[in-house]
Short mmCIF file of C-alpha atoms in Angstrom, two decimals:
data_model
loop_
_atom_site.label_atom_id
_atom_site.label_comp_id
_atom_site.label_asym_id
_atom_site.label_seq_id
_atom_site.Cartn_x
_atom_site.Cartn_y
_atom_site.Cartn_z
CA MET A 1189 86.63 117.49 119.38
CA THR A 1190 86.00 119.44 123.05
CA GLN A 1191 87.40 122.43 124.52
CA VAL A 1192 88.19 122.82 128.40
CA THR A 1193 86.28 125.55 129.75
CA SER A 1194 87.91 126.23 133.51
CA ARG A 1195 90.32 124.99 135.34
CA ALA A 1196 87.44 123.81 137.66
CA THR A 1197 85.88 121.36 135.05
CA ALA A 1198 89.29 120.57 133.46
CA PRO A 1199 90.28 117.20 134.00
CA PHE A 1200 93.76 117.76 136.34
CA GLY A 1201 92.94 120.78 136.41
CA ILE A 1202 95.41 121.64 133.48
CA VAL A 1203 94.03 125.54 131.49
CA PRO A 1204 92.46 126.12 129.00
CA SER A 1205 93.44 122.91 125.76
CA TRP A 1206 92.31 121.91 123.13
CA SER A 1207 92.84 118.08 122.33
CA SER A 1208 95.60 116.65 120.71
CA PRO A 1209 95.72 114.21 118.25
CA ALA A 1210 98.94 112.78 119.81
CA PRO A 1211 97.86 112.94 123.70
CA LEU A 1212 100.57 114.00 125.98
CA ARG A 1213 101.14 115.06 129.56
CA PRO A 1214 97.95 115.85 130.99
CA SER A 1215 96.20 116.31 128.17
CA PRO A 1216 92.59 114.00 129.13
CA ASP A 1217 92.18 113.29 125.54
CA PHE A 1218 91.74 109.11 124.29
CA GLY A 1219 89.92 109.06 121.41
CA PRO A 1220 86.37 110.26 120.03
CA THR A 1221 83.66 111.09 121.80
CA ASP A 1222 81.53 110.50 118.69
CA THR A 1223 80.63 107.58 119.58
CA VAL A 1224 77.20 107.32 117.73
CA ARG A 1225 78.24 108.84 115.03
CA GLY A 1226 80.89 106.97 114.81
CA TRP A 1227 79.17 103.99 114.04
CA LEU A 1228 76.78 104.84 111.92
CA VAL A 1229 79.19 105.80 110.16
CA THR A 1230 81.36 102.67 109.92
CA ALA A 1231 78.51 100.54 109.87
CA PHE A 1232 77.34 102.63 106.27
CA LEU A 1233 81.13 102.25 104.65
CA THR A 1234 80.95 98.43 105.83
CA VAL A 1235 77.79 97.82 103.65
CA ILE A 1236 78.96 99.59 101.04
CA ALA A 1237 82.11 97.16 101.26
CA ALA A 1238 80.26 94.22 101.17
CA VAL A 1239 78.07 95.20 98.45
CA THR A 1240 80.76 94.92 96.26
CA ARG A 1241 83.04 92.29 97.30
CA PHE A 1242 80.53 89.41 97.39
CA THR A 1243 78.22 90.87 94.00
CA MET A 1244 78.93 88.22 91.74
CA LEU A 1245 81.44 86.56 93.46
CA ASN A 1246 81.19 83.08 92.20
CA TYR A 1247 82.78 84.49 88.80
CA PRO A 1248 84.58 83.88 86.90
CA THR A 1249 85.87 80.46 87.33
CA ASP A 1250 87.27 77.81 84.70
CA ALA A 1251 84.50 76.15 83.69
CA GLY A 1252 83.14 75.32 87.69
CA THR A 1253 87.25 75.17 88.54
CA PRO A 1254 89.05 77.40 90.53
CA VAL A 1255 90.90 79.96 88.64
CA PHE A 1256 94.94 81.15 88.76
CA ASP A 1257 96.25 79.79 92.12
CA GLU A 1258 92.65 79.24 93.34
CA LYS A 1259 93.67 75.88 92.50
CA HIS A 1260 96.00 75.35 94.77
CA TYR A 1261 93.85 76.36 98.17
CA ALA A 1262 90.31 75.76 97.09
CA PRO A 1263 91.54 71.98 96.94
CA GLN A 1264 93.32 71.77 99.51
CA ALA A 1265 90.56 73.60 102.07
CA TRP A 1266 88.31 70.78 100.64
CA GLN A 1267 90.62 68.72 101.89
CA MET A 1268 90.98 69.95 104.81
CA LEU A 1269 86.83 69.44 105.56
CA THR A 1270 87.04 65.91 104.06
CA GLY A 1271 89.91 64.69 105.45
CA GLY A 1272 90.49 65.38 109.09
CA GLY A 1273 91.89 68.99 108.55
CA VAL A 1274 94.65 67.90 107.04
CA GLU A 1275 95.90 68.67 103.44
CA ASP A 1276 98.60 67.27 101.05
CA ASN A 1277 99.77 68.79 97.47
CA PRO A 1278 99.73 65.82 94.74
CA GLY A 1279 99.93 68.21 91.70
CA TYR A 1280 104.11 68.68 93.81
CA GLY A 1281 104.55 66.74 96.40
CA LEU A 1282 104.60 69.49 99.08
CA VAL A 1283 102.20 71.68 101.74
CA VAL A 1284 104.07 74.90 101.19
CA HIS A 1285 101.95 77.40 103.18
CA PRO A 1286 100.83 76.79 107.21
CA PRO A 1287 96.96 75.77 107.18
CA VAL A 1288 95.08 78.97 108.48
CA GLY A 1289 94.21 80.50 105.43
CA LYS A 1290 93.39 77.64 103.62
CA GLN A 1291 91.23 76.22 107.20
CA MET A 1292 89.31 79.68 106.62
CA ILE A 1293 88.23 78.63 102.82
CA ALA A 1294 87.56 76.17 104.17
CA ILE A 1295 85.03 77.71 105.90
CA GLY A 1296 83.11 78.82 103.43
CA GLU A 1297 83.36 75.49 101.33
CA TRP A 1298 81.24 74.07 104.10
CA MET A 1299 78.03 76.21 103.85
CA PHE A 1300 78.55 76.83 100.43
CA GLY A 1301 80.10 73.31 99.08
CA TYR A 1302 83.43 73.70 96.55
CA ASN A 1303 82.40 75.85 94.65
CA GLY A 1304 82.75 80.20 93.73
CA TRP A 1305 80.89 81.23 97.28
CA GLY A 1306 82.24 78.25 98.65
CA TRP A 1307 85.92 78.77 97.92
CA ARG A 1308 86.25 82.59 98.37
CA PHE A 1309 83.33 83.15 100.86
CA THR A 1310 85.62 84.19 103.52
CA ALA A 1311 88.27 86.17 101.25
CA ALA A 1312 84.72 88.12 100.67
CA LEU A 1313 84.11 88.24 103.89
CA ALA A 1314 87.53 89.14 105.43
CA GLY A 1315 87.87 92.20 102.93
CA THR A 1316 84.83 93.81 104.42
CA ILE A 1317 86.48 93.53 107.95
CA LEU A 1318 89.05 95.17 106.78
CA VAL A 1319 87.92 97.66 105.99
CA LEU A 1320 85.37 98.60 109.33
CA LEU A 1321 89.25 98.32 110.93
CA LEU A 1322 90.39 101.21 109.04
CA ILE A 1323 87.61 102.83 109.79
CA ARG A 1324 88.39 102.49 112.90
CA ILE A 1325 92.05 102.33 113.46
CA VAL A 1326 92.21 105.36 111.49
CA ARG A 1327 89.55 107.26 113.53
CA ARG A 1328 91.67 106.48 116.45
CA MET A 1329 93.77 107.61 115.57
CA ALA A 1330 93.36 111.19 113.59
CA ARG A 1331 90.83 111.16 116.75
CA SER A 1332 88.14 112.05 113.86
CA THR A 1333 85.57 110.02 112.27
CA LEU A 1334 85.86 111.89 109.34
CA ILE A 1335 89.68 111.11 108.81
CA GLY A 1336 88.36 107.76 109.24
CA ALA A 1337 85.09 107.20 106.72
CA ILE A 1338 88.11 108.77 104.19
CA ALA A 1339 90.48 105.47 104.95
CA GLY A 1340 87.01 103.61 104.61
CA ILE A 1341 86.65 104.80 100.87
CA LEU A 1342 89.82 104.49 99.77
CA ALA A 1343 89.86 100.64 100.50
CA ILE A 1344 86.92 100.22 99.10
CA ALA A 1345 87.82 101.36 96.28
CA ASP A 1346 91.16 100.28 96.20
CA GLY A 1347 91.79 97.38 93.31
CA LEU A 1348 94.14 96.08 95.15
CA LEU A 1349 92.01 94.84 98.32
CA PHE A 1350 89.01 94.77 96.28
CA VAL A 1351 90.14 91.68 94.09
CA SER A 1352 92.23 90.56 96.65
CA SER A 1353 88.94 90.24 98.58
CA ARG A 1354 87.80 88.20 96.03
CA ILE A 1355 89.36 85.52 95.27
CA GLY A 1356 90.71 82.29 97.46
CA MET A 1357 93.68 82.64 97.94
CA LEU A 1358 95.69 83.48 101.36
CA ASP A 1359 97.14 87.58 101.08
CA ILE A 1360 93.85 88.85 101.97
CA PHE A 1361 93.51 87.18 105.95
CA MET A 1362 97.25 87.95 105.73
CA ALA A 1363 96.36 91.80 105.18
CA LEU A 1364 93.80 91.13 107.49
CA PHE A 1365 95.53 89.65 110.76
CA VAL A 1366 98.21 91.82 110.99
CA THR A 1367 95.66 95.16 110.47
CA ALA A 1368 93.54 93.62 113.16
CA ALA A 1369 97.15 93.46 115.77
CA PHE A 1370 97.93 96.86 114.89
CA GLY A 1371 94.53 98.00 115.72
CA CYS A 1372 94.95 97.08 119.00
CA LEU A 1373 98.86 98.16 119.34
CA ILE A 1374 96.49 101.08 118.86
CA VAL A 1375 93.94 100.51 121.32
CA ASP A 1376 96.56 99.46 123.97
CA ARG A 1377 98.78 102.63 123.13
CA ASP A 1378 95.75 104.70 124.16
CA ASP A 1379 94.83 102.33 127.00
CA VAL A 1380 98.65 102.53 128.54
CA ARG A 1381 98.03 107.31 128.44
CA ARG A 1382 94.72 106.01 130.64
CA ARG A 1383 96.19 104.67 132.86
CA MET A 1384 99.56 106.46 133.30
CA ALA A 1385 96.72 109.52 133.24
CA LEU A 1386 95.30 107.68 136.83
CA VAL A 1387 98.04 106.97 138.48
CA ASP A 1388 99.80 110.74 136.99
CA MET A 1389 96.17 112.06 139.03
CA GLN A 1390 96.43 110.50 142.23
CA GLY A 1391 100.23 111.76 142.19
CA ARG A 1392 101.58 108.08 142.02
CA ILE A 1393 103.80 108.49 139.01
CA SER A 1394 106.94 109.67 141.27
CA ALA A 1395 106.11 106.60 143.99
CA THR A 1396 109.49 105.00 142.12
CA GLU A 1397 111.87 106.01 139.60
CA TRP A 1398 111.06 103.51 137.21
CA GLY A 1399 106.64 104.38 136.57
CA PRO A 1400 104.09 102.81 137.65
CA ARG A 1401 103.78 99.00 136.46
CA LEU A 1402 101.11 99.03 134.11
CA GLY A 1403 98.96 95.11 135.23
CA VAL A 1404 97.93 92.84 132.26
CA ARG A 1405 96.72 94.13 128.91
CA TRP A 1406 94.30 93.16 127.08
CA TRP A 1407 95.03 94.90 123.64
CA ARG A 1408 98.41 93.51 123.65
CA PHE A 1409 97.85 89.68 123.79
CA GLY A 1410 95.31 90.28 121.12
CA ALA A 1411 97.69 91.23 118.89
CA GLY A 1412 100.14 88.24 119.73
CA VAL A 1413 97.31 86.55 118.94
CA LEU A 1414 96.58 88.28 115.46
CA LEU A 1415 100.27 88.21 115.39
CA GLY A 1416 100.46 83.90 115.63
CA LEU A 1417 97.54 83.82 112.69
CA ALA A 1418 99.36 85.74 110.18
CA CYS A 1419 102.31 83.50 110.67
CA GLY A 1420 99.72 80.60 110.01
CA THR A 1421 98.47 82.43 107.24
CA LYS A 1422 101.74 83.93 106.31
CA TRP A 1423 105.83 83.17 106.94
CA SER A 1424 106.18 87.22 106.41
CA GLY A 1425 103.76 87.25 109.66
CA ILE A 1426 107.63 86.60 111.75
CA TYR A 1427 108.20 90.50 110.09
CA PHE A 1428 105.36 91.77 111.24
CA ILE A 1429 106.32 90.52 114.73
CA VAL A 1430 109.67 92.11 114.83
CA ALA A 1431 108.30 95.36 113.93
CA PHE A 1432 105.66 95.11 116.39
CA GLY A 1433 107.53 94.53 119.31
CA LEU A 1434 109.18 97.04 118.95
CA LEU A 1435 106.98 99.85 118.02
CA THR A 1436 104.64 98.40 121.55
CA VAL A 1437 108.28 99.11 123.18
CA PHE A 1438 108.37 102.52 122.02
CA PHE A 1439 105.27 103.15 122.97
CA ASP A 1440 106.09 102.11 126.00
CA VAL A 1441 109.47 104.81 126.28
CA ALA A 1442 107.17 107.88 124.94
CA ALA A 1443 104.36 107.22 127.66
CA ARG A 1444 106.47 107.04 130.68
CA ARG A 1445 108.12 110.27 128.67
CA ALA A 1446 104.99 111.77 128.85
CA TYR A 1447 103.49 111.62 132.15
CA GLY A 1448 106.81 112.48 133.81
CA VAL A 1449 108.88 109.31 134.81
CA ARG A 1450 111.71 109.47 136.09
CA ARG A 1451 113.96 106.76 133.22
CA PRO A 1452 111.07 106.22 130.76
CA TRP A 1453 113.87 104.15 128.69
CA ILE A 1454 115.21 101.94 131.95
CA GLY A 1455 111.13 101.97 133.46
CA THR A 1456 110.10 100.21 130.20
CA ILE A 1457 113.26 97.69 130.08
CA VAL A 1458 112.05 96.43 133.43
CA ARG A 1459 108.68 96.83 133.11
CA ASP A 1460 107.65 95.95 129.75
CA VAL A 1461 109.94 94.67 127.73
CA GLY A 1462 109.07 90.70 129.12
CA PRO A 1463 105.64 91.00 128.98
CA ALA A 1464 106.34 92.33 125.23
CA LEU A 1465 108.09 89.13 124.13
CA TYR A 1466 105.50 87.54 125.76
CA ALA A 1467 102.05 88.49 124.09
CA ILE A 1468 104.45 89.65 120.74
CA VAL A 1469 106.60 86.24 120.62
CA LEU A 1470 105.75 83.38 122.49
CA ILE A 1471 102.11 83.92 122.14
CA PRO A 1472 101.94 83.84 118.09
CA ILE A 1473 104.58 81.03 118.70
CA GLY A 1474 102.15 79.11 120.55
CA VAL A 1475 99.13 80.23 118.28
CA TYR A 1476 101.13 79.32 115.64
CA LEU A 1477 101.67 75.38 116.64
CA ALA A 1478 97.87 75.65 117.76
CA THR A 1479 97.23 76.37 113.95
CA TYR A 1480 98.62 72.49 112.92
CA TRP A 1481 95.77 70.40 115.73
CA GLY A 1482 94.87 68.72 112.19
CA TRP A 1483 98.69 67.69 111.64
CA PHE A 1484 99.24 67.35 114.49
CA ALA A 1485 96.43 64.80 115.60
CA SER A 1486 96.37 62.93 111.99
CA GLU A 1487 98.18 60.35 111.02
CA ASP A 1488 99.12 60.80 107.60
CA GLY A 1489 100.43 64.27 107.54
CA VAL A 1490 103.08 65.21 104.80
CA TYR A 1491 105.99 64.50 107.16
CA ARG A 1492 103.92 63.96 110.16
CA TYR A 1493 106.29 61.01 111.41
CA ALA A 1494 109.38 62.55 109.60
CA VAL A 1495 111.45 61.06 112.82
CA GLY A 1496 112.76 58.14 112.21
CA ASN A 1497 112.12 58.22 108.44
CA GLN A 1498 113.41 61.41 106.70
CA ILE A 1499 115.57 62.00 110.53
CA GLY A 1500 116.75 60.53 113.17
CA THR A 1501 115.72 59.69 116.68
CA GLY A 1502 119.08 60.77 118.32
CA GLY A 1503 120.97 64.33 118.07
CA PRO A 1504 120.66 67.79 120.52
CA TRP A 1505 117.17 67.57 119.18
CA SER A 1506 115.87 64.22 120.69
CA PHE A 1507 115.00 65.94 124.00
CA LEU A 1508 112.18 67.35 122.45
CA PRO A 1509 108.74 66.01 121.78
CA ASP A 1510 108.72 63.62 118.06
CA ALA A 1511 106.28 65.89 116.29
CA LEU A 1512 107.59 69.66 116.83
CA ARG A 1513 111.17 67.79 115.50
CA SER A 1514 108.57 66.40 112.64
CA LEU A 1515 107.09 69.71 112.23
CA TRP A 1516 110.34 71.12 112.46
CA PHE A 1517 111.50 69.43 109.68
CA TYR A 1518 108.49 69.95 107.28
CA SER A 1519 108.75 73.53 107.73
CA GLY A 1520 112.45 73.36 106.36
CA GLU A 1521 110.97 71.29 103.84
CA SER A 1522 108.82 73.56 102.51
CA LEU A 1523 111.23 76.89 103.23
CA ASN A 1524 113.74 74.90 100.67
CA PHE A 1525 110.85 74.76 98.17
CA HIS A 1526 110.79 78.51 98.19
CA ASP A 1527 114.09 79.40 98.32
CA GLY A 1528 114.70 77.31 95.46
CA LEU A 1529 112.38 79.57 93.20
CA THR A 1530 114.63 81.62 91.68
CA ASN A 1531 115.41 83.75 88.71
CA SER A 1532 118.91 82.31 89.09
CA ALA A 1533 117.68 79.22 88.81
CA GLY A 1534 115.76 79.78 85.99
CA ASN A 1535 112.71 79.81 87.80
CA HIS A 1536 110.63 82.89 85.75
CA HIS A 1537 106.57 83.82 85.46
CA PRO A 1538 105.26 86.21 83.02
CA TRP A 1539 103.66 88.29 85.91
CA GLU A 1540 106.32 87.94 88.59
CA SER A 1541 107.33 91.46 89.65
CA LYS A 1542 110.12 93.03 92.45
CA PRO A 1543 109.33 94.95 95.61
CA TRP A 1544 110.70 98.18 93.85
CA THR A 1545 107.54 98.29 91.85
CA TRP A 1546 104.55 97.44 94.63
CA PRO A 1547 104.31 101.35 96.26
CA MET A 1548 102.87 102.73 92.69
CA GLY A 1549 101.82 98.97 91.33
CA LEU A 1550 103.60 99.65 88.45
CA ARG A 1551 103.85 95.73 87.96
CA PRO A 1552 99.82 94.41 88.42
CA MET A 1553 99.26 90.51 87.66
CA LEU A 1554 96.94 88.99 85.28
CA TYR A 1555 94.32 86.86 87.39
CA TYR A 1556 92.22 85.65 84.30
CA TYR A 1557 91.85 85.77 80.68
CA ALA A 1558 89.35 84.35 77.96
CA ASP A 1559 89.10 85.80 74.28
CA THR A 1560 87.38 82.09 73.00
CA ASN A 1561 83.68 81.86 72.82
CA VAL A 1562 83.03 85.80 75.20
CA THR A 1563 80.11 87.86 73.99
CA GLY A 1564 78.44 89.73 75.64
CA CYS A 1565 80.47 93.30 74.42
CA GLY A 1566 78.47 94.32 71.62
CA ALA A 1567 81.12 93.51 69.14
CA SER A 1568 81.92 90.20 67.37
CA GLN A 1569 85.24 89.86 69.40
CA CYS A 1570 84.98 89.80 73.50
CA VAL A 1571 87.15 89.57 76.23
CA LYS A 1572 87.15 89.19 79.85
CA ALA A 1573 90.00 89.56 82.71
CA VAL A 1574 90.41 90.00 85.93
CA MET A 1575 93.96 92.12 87.05
CA LEU A 1576 95.34 92.68 90.02
CA ILE A 1577 96.13 95.67 90.33
CA GLY A 1578 95.91 98.60 93.12
CA THR A 1579 94.06 101.37 91.77
CA PRO A 1580 96.49 104.62 90.34
CA ALA A 1581 94.70 107.54 91.87
CA ILE A 1582 95.64 105.96 94.88
CA TRP A 1583 98.90 104.13 94.54
CA TRP A 1584 100.51 106.61 92.18
CA ILE A 1585 101.08 109.10 94.73
CA ALA A 1586 103.12 106.66 96.81
CA PHE A 1587 106.37 107.89 96.95
CA PRO A 1588 105.26 112.27 97.81
CA VAL A 1589 103.00 110.66 100.81
CA LEU A 1590 105.73 108.55 102.02
CA GLY A 1591 107.51 111.50 101.71
CA TRP A 1592 105.65 113.71 103.73
CA MET A 1593 105.18 110.44 106.81
CA ALA A 1594 109.16 110.27 106.98
CA TRP A 1595 108.94 114.26 107.85
CA ARG A 1596 106.16 114.63 109.54
CA THR A 1597 107.64 111.54 111.89
CA LEU A 1598 111.03 112.76 112.65
CA VAL A 1599 110.55 116.24 112.33
CA LYS A 1600 107.84 117.23 113.74
CA ARG A 1601 108.12 113.82 116.31
CA ASP A 1602 104.16 112.32 114.82
CA TRP A 1603 103.44 108.94 116.56
CA ARG A 1604 100.56 108.24 113.98
CA TYR A 1605 102.59 108.52 110.65
CA ALA A 1606 105.33 106.35 112.76
CA ALA A 1607 103.25 103.66 113.53
CA VAL A 1608 102.16 103.76 109.84
CA LEU A 1609 105.56 103.49 109.00
CA THR A 1610 106.51 101.14 111.11
CA GLY A 1611 103.73 98.13 109.42
CA TYR A 1612 104.79 99.92 106.03
CA GLY A 1613 108.03 98.66 105.91
CA ALA A 1614 107.24 95.95 107.94
CA ALA A 1615 105.62 94.38 105.04
CA LEU A 1616 107.66 95.93 101.88
CA LEU A 1617 111.53 96.22 103.13
CA PRO A 1618 112.31 92.67 103.63
CA TRP A 1619 111.46 91.61 101.12
CA PHE A 1620 114.93 93.64 99.61
CA LEU A 1621 117.03 90.80 101.04
CA THR A 1622 115.42 87.81 98.49
CA LEU A 1623 115.29 89.77 95.88
CA ASP A 1624 116.45 86.78 93.30
CA ARG A 1625 113.31 84.95 94.20
CA GLN A 1626 110.17 84.84 92.56
CA MET A 1627 107.72 87.89 94.09
CA TYR A 1628 104.49 88.85 92.70
CA TYR A 1629 102.17 91.93 92.98
CA PHE A 1630 100.15 89.25 95.91
CA TYR A 1631 102.72 90.58 97.81
CA ALA A 1632 101.89 93.41 98.67
CA VAL A 1633 98.30 92.87 99.91
CA ALA A 1634 99.75 93.02 103.12
CA LEU A 1635 100.90 96.50 102.37
CA ALA A 1636 97.77 98.02 101.79
CA PRO A 1637 96.40 98.95 105.04
CA PHE A 1638 99.53 100.81 105.41
CA LEU A 1639 98.82 102.49 102.49
CA MET A 1640 95.48 103.10 103.19
CA MET A 1641 96.31 104.79 106.86
CA GLY A 1642 98.56 106.18 105.62
CA VAL A 1643 97.33 108.91 102.54
CA ALA A 1644 93.98 109.21 104.30
CA LEU A 1645 95.81 110.53 107.39
CA VAL A 1646 97.60 112.81 104.63
CA LEU A 1647 94.41 114.30 103.33
CA GLY A 1648 93.73 115.35 106.96
CA ASP A 1649 96.10 117.73 107.08
CA ILE A 1650 95.00 119.06 103.84
CA LEU A 1651 91.79 119.36 106.70
CA GLY A 1652 93.40 120.78 108.78
CA PRO A 1653 92.89 120.36 112.71
CA ALA A 1654 89.26 121.05 113.41
CA ARG A 1655 89.91 123.62 116.26
CA ASP A 1656 91.66 125.53 113.95
CA PHE A 1657 88.20 126.43 112.50
CA VAL A 1658 85.41 126.41 115.69
CA LEU A 1659 83.64 129.14 115.53
CA PRO A 1660 83.12 131.65 118.31
CA ARG A 1661 81.16 131.75 120.30
CA SER A 1662 79.90 135.32 120.16
CA ARG A 1663 78.29 135.72 116.82
CA SER A 1664 79.69 139.17 116.86
CA ALA A 1665 82.76 137.83 116.47
CA ILE A 1666 82.29 135.74 113.70
CA PRO A 1667 84.58 137.93 110.43
CA ARG A 1668 82.02 139.55 107.99
CA SER A 1669 82.45 140.99 105.02
CA PRO A 1670 81.86 144.41 103.73
CA ALA A 1671 78.28 144.30 102.99
CA GLY A 1672 77.86 142.31 106.16
CA THR A 1673 76.95 138.27 105.55
CA PHE A 1674 79.14 135.34 107.11
CA LEU A 1675 83.19 134.86 105.81
CA PRO A 1676 83.71 131.70 105.30
CA ASN A 1677 86.83 129.43 105.87
CA GLU A 1678 88.07 129.69 102.69
CA ARG A 1679 91.78 127.43 104.72
CA ARG A 1680 89.01 124.11 105.90
CA SER A 1681 86.57 125.20 102.73
CA LEU A 1682 89.72 124.63 100.02
CA GLY A 1683 91.18 121.95 102.21
CA LEU A 1684 87.70 119.88 101.91
CA LEU A 1685 86.86 121.08 98.53
CA THR A 1686 90.24 119.10 97.45
CA ILE A 1687 89.38 116.34 99.08
CA CYS A 1688 86.48 115.86 98.19
CA LEU A 1689 87.47 116.45 95.01
CA TYR A 1690 90.39 113.54 95.11
CA LEU A 1691 88.05 111.20 96.64
CA GLY A 1692 85.71 111.60 93.91
CA VAL A 1693 88.80 111.22 91.21
CA VAL A 1694 89.45 107.34 93.04
CA ILE A 1695 86.24 106.75 92.89
CA ALA A 1696 85.93 107.20 89.08
CA ASN A 1697 89.54 105.76 88.70
CA PHE A 1698 88.21 102.36 90.38
CA ILE A 1699 84.71 102.32 88.38
CA TRP A 1700 86.43 102.84 85.22
CA LEU A 1701 88.99 99.81 86.26
CA TRP A 1702 85.88 97.74 87.69
CA PRO A 1703 85.24 95.92 84.08
CA ILE A 1704 89.30 94.29 84.44
CA LEU A 1705 88.26 93.89 88.37
CA THR A 1706 85.43 91.96 87.90
CA ALA A 1707 85.48 89.71 84.29
CA LEU A 1708 82.99 92.19 82.53
CA PRO A 1709 82.59 91.15 79.36
CA ILE A 1710 84.38 93.84 77.07
CA THR A 1711 86.11 94.79 73.76
CA THR A 1712 89.09 94.18 72.90
CA THR A 1713 90.26 98.18 72.08
CA ASN A 1714 88.13 98.76 75.51
CA TRP A 1715 90.90 95.94 77.07
CA HIS A 1716 93.82 97.66 75.70
CA ASP A 1717 92.64 100.99 76.71
CA HIS A 1718 93.04 99.63 80.36
CA LEU A 1719 95.70 98.28 80.13
CA TRP A 1720 98.02 102.87 81.11
CA LEU A 1721 101.60 101.73 81.28
CA PRO A 1722 103.82 99.00 79.56
CA SER A 1723 104.33 97.41 82.73
CA TRP A 1724 100.51 96.12 82.62
CA ARG A 1725 100.89 93.89 79.88
#
């Protein structure tokens, strides 16, 4: 951070002030300035993430075949690759998820073939990029490369993100797209304020009572594209469209208020809501439809010609193209399939969980387990397993972190925590509306990035703002002990020590879990030692 030292050199002629993590008029702070160092830190941690994600990526398999729900998506991706871009699901008679995640898996299979590397490569790549995005997003929100790096370390050492990056399923792609969309909106927020600051400097803020037009906002457009890809992976992306649409509108209201627009709400409605609906609603719809390119071009896609077969050619919607009506019918059949997977209908799974267990990861999921002909643990009886489980040192502090985030949002009006809570809520709260459905912990993969952001920001608060700890310009003004030695700043030193100790616990916890995250052979005693809670069994 930098200090404005004189009225003559200060932007907009303001008096000396420190930059703020929430840039309000007329602060010129729109992001960290240590660009080179920021990218070096990002690159270093991203390489570490890549090493953890790609090491022994093709292990384990079921005798060379996919494990757990890879058995659905890996074959469907291969069908896309070899069958003209469409898939079926002969074991169940219906394809129940949109195509983007399977298209992503197909890229890896095109590169490496139908094997573990093939159906897991793009998941590992997505998990690595997700770490990079978390570093950059939190760095921008906190205005601190250090806090961004903390978020990256948390993401690297989280068991939920780690395992999801090493299996050919859809959830890591969902997490990547919604996190990237969130990041685009954070950059868009800063870009809007930069534009407002320019207009303010030119004295044009009061030209109209609604404030200025903001022009084309490409970052928000990018968020719309990414949200379309999220919906094209899983329909739960719709929740993020609603949440992020409201978030970007409130960002615009806050920007207009901060720069003294006389009627900020009306200005936002007139100037911003229309473009927001276009970027965050219409663009995702268009992208979602485009993801079905293979289905539209096919002759044998599931329900491709439902009009005239499963449904009639007439009716109030007959003006729509038959292909869109067929896709609507297809989607309705998929929705009916999901709606029928309820506990009240007798559908139960030994590892299902409900959303109230997800914030702390109280009910993990066993993806792979073998105890026959397993050797290598140094005992007569060995087992190997892959369990989807969040690192407890991160997930078990979720409720204190959420409490602090809510307090900072409601009392301190801290936009950073409000934004993170918006993403967190979109990933969690809608699932409480359908509690009778079968649900699983892997639904929480989209929740994990926002938990990492929240924990990192809270640790930043523990460390304290850097402006409170800058040494005086004169050495004679530095506090000294009676013996004449320089006194350290105890507040910052204690905060830094606390953060280092906590990150050490997180990394140690992740290392302890490593055998049951990667299917290393361990003794049965060691396996039971890893199952800390009854709900983990």
